[in-house]
Coordinates of C-alpha atoms in Angstrom, one line a residue:
M1 CA 160.9 63.0 -143.5
A2 CA 160.6 66.6 -144.6
S3 CA 161.4 67.5 -148.2
P4 CA 165.1 68.3 -148.6
H5 CA 164.1 71.6 -150.2
A6 CA 162.0 72.7 -147.2
L7 CA 164.7 75.0 -145.6
A8 CA 166.9 75.4 -148.6
R9 CA 169.4 78.1 -149.2
E10 CA 171.9 78.4 -152.1
L11 CA 175.7 78.4 -152.2
A12 CA 177.5 79.1 -155.4
G13 CA 181.0 79.7 -156.7
E14 CA 184.2 78.0 -157.4
A15 CA 184.6 74.7 -155.5
R16 CA 187.4 72.6 -154.2
V17 CA 187.2 68.8 -153.8
I18 CA 187.7 67.4 -150.3
D19 CA 186.9 63.8 -151.3
G20 CA 184.5 62.0 -153.5
D21 CA 181.3 63.3 -151.8
T22 CA 182.5 66.5 -150.2
L23 CA 183.3 69.9 -151.6
E24 CA 184.2 73.3 -150.3
V25 CA 182.0 75.9 -152.0
A26 CA 182.1 79.6 -151.2
G27 CA 184.3 78.8 -148.1
E28 CA 181.8 76.3 -146.7
R29 CA 182.2 72.5 -146.5
V30 CA 179.4 70.8 -148.4
R31 CA 178.5 67.1 -148.3
L32 CA 176.7 65.9 -151.4
Y33 CA 173.2 64.9 -150.2
G34 CA 172.0 61.4 -150.9
I35 CA 175.3 59.8 -152.0
D36 CA 178.2 58.0 -150.3
A37 CA 181.5 57.8 -152.1
Q38 CA 184.4 55.5 -151.3
E39 CA 186.9 57.1 -148.9
T40 CA 190.0 58.6 -150.5
D41 CA 192.3 55.8 -149.3
Q42 CA 189.8 53.0 -149.9
I43 CA 190.8 50.3 -152.4
C44 CA 188.4 48.1 -154.4
T45 CA 189.0 45.4 -156.9
D46 CA 188.3 45.7 -160.6
G47 CA 186.6 43.1 -162.8
E48 CA 189.9 41.2 -163.1
G49 CA 190.4 41.1 -159.3
R50 CA 193.2 43.7 -159.4
P51 CA 193.4 46.4 -156.7
W52 CA 191.8 49.7 -157.8
A53 CA 192.1 53.0 -156.0
C54 CA 188.3 53.6 -156.1
G55 CA 188.3 56.3 -153.4
A56 CA 190.9 58.4 -155.3
A57 CA 189.0 57.7 -158.5
A58 CA 185.8 59.2 -157.0
S59 CA 187.6 62.3 -155.8
E60 CA 189.3 62.7 -159.2
A61 CA 185.9 62.3 -161.1
L62 CA 184.3 65.0 -158.9
R63 CA 187.4 67.2 -159.5
T64 CA 186.9 66.8 -163.3
L65 CA 183.2 67.5 -163.1
I66 CA 183.7 70.8 -161.3
Q67 CA 186.9 72.0 -163.0
G68 CA 186.6 75.5 -164.2
R69 CA 182.8 75.6 -163.6
E70 CA 180.6 77.4 -161.1
V71 CA 179.1 75.0 -158.6
V72 CA 175.6 75.8 -157.4
C73 CA 174.4 74.0 -154.3
V74 CA 171.0 73.9 -152.7
V75 CA 171.7 73.5 -149.0
T76 CA 169.0 71.4 -147.2
G77 CA 170.5 70.9 -143.8
R78 CA 173.6 69.9 -141.8
D79 CA 175.2 66.6 -141.0
R80 CA 176.6 65.5 -137.7
Y81 CA 180.0 67.0 -138.6
K82 CA 178.3 70.4 -139.2
R83 CA 178.9 70.3 -143.0
A84 CA 176.2 71.7 -145.2
L85 CA 174.1 68.9 -146.9
A86 CA 173.3 69.9 -150.4
L87 CA 172.2 69.0 -153.9
C88 CA 174.9 70.4 -156.2
Q89 CA 175.2 71.1 -159.9
A90 CA 178.0 72.2 -162.2
N91 CA 177.1 73.2 -165.8
G92 CA 173.5 72.1 -165.1
E93 CA 174.5 68.5 -164.2
D94 CA 173.6 67.0 -160.8
L95 CA 177.0 66.0 -159.4
G96 CA 175.6 63.3 -157.1
A97 CA 173.6 61.7 -159.9
R98 CA 176.6 61.6 -162.2
L99 CA 178.9 60.0 -159.6
V100 CA 176.3 57.3 -158.8
R101 CA 175.5 56.7 -162.5
D102 CA 179.2 56.3 -163.2
G103 CA 179.5 53.8 -160.4
L104 CA 181.8 56.0 -158.3
A105 CA 179.4 56.5 -155.4
L106 CA 176.4 54.7 -153.9
A107 CA 172.9 56.0 -153.2
Y108 CA 173.0 56.7 -149.5
R109 CA 169.8 54.8 -148.7
R110 CA 169.9 55.6 -145.0
Y111 CA 169.3 59.3 -145.8
S112 CA 167.7 59.5 -149.2
G113 CA 166.1 57.6 -152.1
F114 CA 167.2 60.2 -154.6
Y115 CA 169.7 58.2 -156.5
L116 CA 168.3 54.7 -156.5
T117 CA 167.7 54.7 -160.3
P118 CA 171.1 55.9 -161.3
E119 CA 172.6 53.3 -159.0
A120 CA 170.5 50.5 -160.5
D121 CA 171.6 51.7 -163.9
A122 CA 175.3 51.6 -162.9
R123 CA 175.0 48.2 -161.3
A124 CA 173.2 46.7 -164.4
A125 CA 175.9 48.1 -166.7
G126 CA 178.7 47.0 -164.4
R127 CA 180.2 50.5 -164.3
G128 CA 182.8 51.6 -161.7
L129 CA 182.4 49.9 -158.4
W130 CA 179.9 47.4 -159.9
A131 CA 182.5 46.0 -162.3
G132 CA 184.4 44.3 -159.4
R133 CA 184.2 44.0 -155.6
F134 CA 184.0 46.7 -153.0
T135 CA 183.1 47.3 -149.4
P136 CA 180.4 50.0 -149.0
P137 CA 182.0 53.1 -147.7
E138 CA 179.8 53.2 -144.6
V139 CA 180.9 49.7 -143.6
W140 CA 184.6 50.6 -144.4
R141 CA 184.4 53.6 -142.2
Q142 CA 182.9 51.6 -139.3
R143 CA 185.6 49.0 -139.6
G144 CA 188.3 51.7 -139.5
R145 CA 186.9 53.1 -136.2
Q146 CA 187.0 49.8 -134.4

């Protein structure tokens, strides 16, 4: 697999959250490379077995991370939906790493190994998704299409 930086170009500016792993930056839809966040309407359970709006929580966390900040994305390609795939930062912080480290998204192993360490840290600490039970977003999407 080619380096994700091989054909990189940059997008920068104010951003708007679409969902927990998708932004609109400079008028373009951007999928955060290497992570998979719960879908907006997806529900998980917390450590006490209570329902938790984990998908909405991922979107809100991303919204908080970018609020009032310039977002800079290095675009590395396109996904099957024609969205730009990018590594994005706000205030010098990698947005994908932060969401995964906080347990609000998973490392998207199918496409990248970038965020395996932050995911292992979140899992070991029982943060976010790892505090309770959840269906991986990819599995949840597949079930929804059937």
